[in-house]
Amino acid sequence: MNLLIVEDEPSIVSVVSRGLTDEGFTVSIAPDGIIGKQMALEHNFDLIMLDIMLPGINGLELCKIIKEQKPTTPIIMLTALGTTENVVNGLDNGADDYLIKPFKFAELFARIRTLLRRYNGIAALDQIIQIADLQINLSAKSVKRNDQEIILTATEYRLLEFMAKNKSKILSRIDILESVWDIDFNLGTNVVDVYVNYLRKKIDKNSTQKLIHTAVGLGYVLKDR
């Protein structure tokens, strides 16, 4: 899922973008309304977050512009202006939701989930795992990297899904065997190593950024950095 944050406060940008990235989003940042307008209209985002007090073009005006050209893009206003009048103005200009600073990330994340469900008609966050340019559709059981479809066997897919759901965690061969194959660990089997190599050839072979890594003596990990 691709999100755009139009915000000129570095501390808020840092916290929100880091939290959303950890949840599997791809996050783009615009530091003012002019750049935000250009990015929002030239690219497709699943959701946009706007501050009201922005340099160049204020958030209310920018929200109206975006909604006129992309009415199905959900927008959340993030602002310290919390009076009823300000909330009404934001909603009147097309905002779908309004979050008053300071806010907790958990609340923002909950509102993002709600809007994505409303616009997509599905529980989008529960259906898509995004790691770098790798996208796993849990509903369709399909995989893409850099927008190119990757064909996996059923076992390869189960292995990838398990590793993706445990992103950045080192998974031992025992963990993988018990979760993917549902069998007890056997010191004599190298089935995990074999299938990890199969997966590497399909996921990492044609990409400069490698996602599947070996933790020597410990197991394997799927991570984007």
Short mmCIF file of C-alpha atoms in Angstrom, two decimals:
data_model
loop_
_atom_site.label_atom_id
_atom_site.label_comp_id
_atom_site.label_asym_id
_atom_site.label_seq_id
_atom_site.Cartn_x
_atom_site.Cartn_y
_atom_site.Cartn_z
CA MET A 1 0.00 0.00 0.00
CA ASN A 2 1.40 3.40 -1.02
CA LEU A 3 0.80 6.35 1.29
CA LEU A 4 1.67 10.04 0.96
CA ILE A 5 2.35 12.28 3.97
CA VAL A 6 2.27 16.03 3.33
CA GLU A 7 3.72 17.49 6.52
CA ASP A 8 6.37 20.10 7.38
CA GLU A 9 7.11 19.02 10.96
CA PRO A 10 10.11 16.66 10.83
CA SER A 11 9.35 15.06 14.20
CA ILE A 12 5.84 14.01 13.10
CA VAL A 13 7.09 12.84 9.71
CA SER A 14 9.76 10.70 11.37
CA VAL A 15 7.43 8.98 13.84
CA VAL A 16 4.54 8.41 11.43
CA SER A 17 6.63 7.27 8.47
CA ARG A 18 8.67 4.88 10.60
CA GLY A 19 5.54 3.37 12.15
CA LEU A 20 3.82 2.94 8.79
CA THR A 21 6.92 1.45 7.18
CA ASP A 22 7.12 -1.07 10.01
CA GLU A 23 3.50 -2.01 9.24
CA GLY A 24 4.40 -2.78 5.63
CA PHE A 25 3.48 0.47 3.86
CA THR A 26 5.51 2.27 1.24
CA VAL A 27 5.62 5.90 2.44
CA SER A 28 6.35 9.04 0.40
CA ILE A 29 6.95 12.45 1.99
CA ALA A 30 6.18 15.98 0.77
CA PRO A 31 7.43 18.89 2.97
CA ASP A 32 5.02 21.53 1.60
CA GLY A 33 1.74 21.95 -0.23
CA ILE A 34 3.26 22.65 -3.65
CA ILE A 35 5.33 19.46 -3.72
CA GLY A 36 2.41 17.61 -2.13
CA LYS A 37 0.09 18.72 -4.93
CA GLN A 38 2.54 17.61 -7.61
CA MET A 39 3.09 14.20 -6.02
CA ALA A 40 -0.60 13.58 -5.27
CA LEU A 41 -1.73 14.37 -8.81
CA GLU A 42 1.11 12.69 -10.69
CA HIS A 43 1.13 9.43 -8.73
CA ASN A 44 -1.46 7.00 -7.39
CA PHE A 45 -1.60 6.70 -3.61
CA ASP A 46 -3.88 4.42 -1.60
CA LEU A 47 -4.26 7.14 1.05
CA ILE A 48 -2.99 10.68 1.70
CA MET A 49 -2.36 12.45 5.01
CA LEU A 50 -2.34 16.25 5.00
CA ASP A 51 -1.38 18.85 7.57
CA ILE A 52 -3.49 22.02 7.40
CA MET A 53 -0.78 24.61 8.09
CA LEU A 54 1.49 23.92 5.12
CA PRO A 55 3.90 26.21 3.27
CA GLY A 56 2.95 27.01 -0.32
CA ILE A 57 -0.60 25.63 -0.42
CA ASN A 58 -2.50 25.02 2.80
CA GLY A 59 -3.93 21.59 3.51
CA LEU A 60 -7.57 22.61 3.10
CA GLU A 61 -6.98 23.99 -0.38
CA LEU A 62 -4.80 21.02 -1.31
CA CYS A 63 -7.44 18.57 -0.09
CA LYS A 64 -10.05 20.22 -2.29
CA ILE A 65 -7.74 20.12 -5.33
CA ILE A 66 -6.93 16.44 -4.86
CA LYS A 67 -10.55 15.43 -4.31
CA GLU A 68 -11.65 17.26 -7.47
CA GLN A 69 -9.26 15.20 -9.59
CA LYS A 70 -9.05 11.99 -7.53
CA PRO A 71 -12.32 11.67 -5.62
CA THR A 72 -11.72 8.04 -4.63
CA THR A 73 -8.42 8.74 -2.84
CA PRO A 74 -9.03 8.79 0.94
CA ILE A 75 -7.58 11.76 2.83
CA ILE A 76 -6.88 12.20 6.55
CA MET A 77 -6.19 15.69 7.88
CA LEU A 78 -3.49 15.86 10.59
CA THR A 79 -3.55 19.16 12.42
CA ALA A 80 -3.25 21.01 15.72
CA LEU A 81 -6.32 23.06 14.80
CA GLY A 82 -8.97 21.16 16.71
CA THR A 83 -11.95 23.52 16.96
CA THR A 84 -15.32 22.40 15.62
CA GLU A 85 -15.08 25.03 12.88
CA ASN A 86 -11.71 23.69 11.71
CA VAL A 87 -12.99 20.10 11.69
CA VAL A 88 -16.06 21.13 9.68
CA ASN A 89 -13.90 23.09 7.22
CA GLY A 90 -11.68 20.07 6.70
CA LEU A 91 -14.60 17.76 6.06
CA ASP A 92 -16.31 20.31 3.82
CA ASN A 93 -13.19 20.45 1.65
CA GLY A 94 -13.34 16.71 1.06
CA ALA A 95 -11.36 15.19 3.94
CA ASP A 96 -12.54 11.73 4.96
CA ASP A 97 -11.21 11.93 8.50
CA TYR A 98 -9.62 14.45 10.85
CA LEU A 99 -7.00 13.66 13.51
CA ILE A 100 -5.95 16.29 16.02
CA LYS A 101 -2.31 16.60 17.13
CA PRO A 102 -0.86 15.25 19.30
CA PHE A 103 -2.18 11.79 18.52
CA LYS A 104 -1.12 8.23 19.19
CA PHE A 105 0.13 6.19 16.26
CA ALA A 106 -2.26 3.35 17.16
CA GLU A 107 -5.23 5.66 16.62
CA LEU A 108 -3.88 6.87 13.27
CA PHE A 109 -3.28 3.29 12.16
CA ALA A 110 -6.83 2.29 13.15
CA ARG A 111 -8.29 5.15 11.10
CA ILE A 112 -6.15 4.25 8.11
CA ARG A 113 -7.44 0.67 8.27
CA THR A 114 -11.03 1.91 8.42
CA LEU A 115 -10.66 4.20 5.40
CA LEU A 116 -8.91 1.57 3.30
CA ARG A 117 -11.69 -0.90 4.06
CA ARG A 118 -14.32 1.67 3.14
CA TYR A 119 -12.73 2.61 -0.18
CA ASN A 120 -11.49 -0.80 -1.25
CA GLY A 121 -14.43 -2.82 0.00
CA ILE A 122 -12.00 -5.26 1.66
CA ALA A 123 -9.80 -5.39 4.73
CA ALA A 124 -6.89 -4.19 2.64
CA LEU A 125 -4.24 -4.31 5.34
CA ASP A 126 -5.12 -7.90 6.16
CA GLN A 127 -4.85 -8.92 2.51
CA ILE A 128 -1.57 -7.36 1.35
CA ILE A 129 1.97 -7.67 2.69
CA GLN A 130 4.40 -5.18 1.16
CA ILE A 131 8.15 -5.51 1.75
CA ALA A 132 10.24 -3.17 -0.38
CA ASP A 133 8.98 -3.83 -3.94
CA LEU A 134 7.72 -7.31 -3.04
CA GLN A 135 3.94 -7.57 -2.74
CA ILE A 136 2.11 -10.63 -1.41
CA ASN A 137 -1.65 -10.81 -1.87
CA LEU A 138 -2.86 -13.12 0.90
CA SER A 139 -6.34 -13.45 -0.56
CA ALA A 140 -5.33 -14.28 -4.13
CA LYS A 141 -2.19 -16.17 -2.99
CA SER A 142 -0.25 -14.21 -5.61
CA VAL A 143 3.18 -12.59 -5.51
CA LYS A 144 4.67 -9.67 -7.42
CA ARG A 145 8.06 -8.01 -7.31
CA ASN A 146 8.58 -4.66 -9.01
CA ASP A 147 5.04 -5.16 -10.41
CA GLN A 148 6.13 -8.40 -12.16
CA GLU A 149 4.17 -11.53 -11.25
CA ILE A 150 6.18 -14.38 -9.72
CA ILE A 151 4.86 -17.92 -10.05
CA LEU A 152 5.43 -20.04 -6.95
CA THR A 153 4.53 -23.60 -6.06
CA ALA A 154 2.18 -24.09 -3.11
CA THR A 155 5.07 -24.97 -0.80
CA GLU A 156 7.18 -22.02 -1.96
CA TYR A 157 4.23 -19.71 -1.37
CA ARG A 158 3.64 -21.04 2.16
CA LEU A 159 7.32 -20.54 2.95
CA LEU A 160 7.34 -16.99 1.60
CA GLU A 161 4.12 -16.06 3.43
CA PHE A 162 5.48 -17.42 6.72
CA MET A 163 8.73 -15.49 6.34
CA ALA A 164 6.88 -12.31 5.31
CA LYS A 165 4.53 -12.48 8.29
CA ASN A 166 7.65 -12.72 10.44
CA LYS A 167 9.54 -9.98 8.63
CA SER A 168 12.97 -9.15 10.12
CA LYS A 169 12.79 -12.11 12.52
CA ILE A 170 15.42 -14.83 12.30
CA LEU A 171 13.58 -18.10 11.72
CA SER A 172 15.30 -21.35 12.61
CA ARG A 173 14.94 -24.44 10.47
CA ILE A 174 12.80 -25.91 13.26
CA ASP A 175 10.45 -22.89 13.14
CA ILE A 176 10.09 -23.22 9.39
CA LEU A 177 9.60 -26.99 9.33
CA GLU A 178 6.94 -26.91 12.02
CA SER A 179 5.06 -23.96 10.50
CA VAL A 180 5.38 -24.61 6.76
CA TRP A 181 5.56 -28.41 6.61
CA ASP A 182 3.92 -29.16 9.96
CA ILE A 183 6.50 -31.84 10.75
CA ASP A 184 8.90 -32.41 13.61
CA PHE A 185 12.50 -31.42 13.06
CA ASN A 186 14.77 -34.08 11.62
CA LEU A 187 18.50 -33.40 11.74
CA GLY A 188 18.94 -35.39 8.56
CA THR A 189 16.67 -33.29 6.32
CA ASN A 190 17.76 -30.27 4.29
CA VAL A 191 14.32 -29.55 2.84
CA VAL A 192 14.29 -26.03 4.33
CA ASP A 193 17.60 -25.11 2.71
CA VAL A 194 16.47 -26.53 -0.61
CA TYR A 195 13.22 -24.54 -0.65
CA VAL A 196 14.83 -21.34 0.57
CA ASN A 197 17.20 -21.62 -2.40
CA TYR A 198 14.23 -22.22 -4.73
CA LEU A 199 12.58 -19.10 -3.32
CA ARG A 200 15.75 -17.01 -3.61
CA LYS A 201 16.03 -17.83 -7.31
CA LYS A 202 12.51 -16.54 -7.91
CA ILE A 203 12.37 -13.60 -5.48
CA ASP A 204 15.92 -12.20 -5.48
CA LYS A 205 17.53 -13.41 -8.71
CA ASN A 206 16.76 -10.36 -10.87
CA SER A 207 16.79 -7.70 -8.12
CA THR A 208 19.71 -5.69 -6.79
CA GLN A 209 18.09 -5.54 -3.34
CA LYS A 210 18.17 -8.97 -1.75
CA LEU A 211 15.35 -9.76 0.67
CA ILE A 212 16.10 -13.33 1.79
CA HIS A 213 19.17 -13.52 4.03
CA THR A 214 21.03 -16.30 5.83
CA ALA A 215 21.76 -15.87 9.54
CA VAL A 216 24.75 -18.16 9.79
CA GLY A 217 24.18 -20.92 12.32
CA LEU A 218 20.70 -19.61 13.15
CA GLY A 219 18.40 -19.81 10.14
CA TYR A 220 16.90 -17.41 7.63
CA VAL A 221 15.34 -13.95 7.67
CA LEU A 222 13.25 -11.92 5.20
CA LYS A 223 14.02 -8.21 5.54
CA ASP A 224 14.29 -5.12 3.38
CA ARG A 225 17.27 -3.48 5.09
#
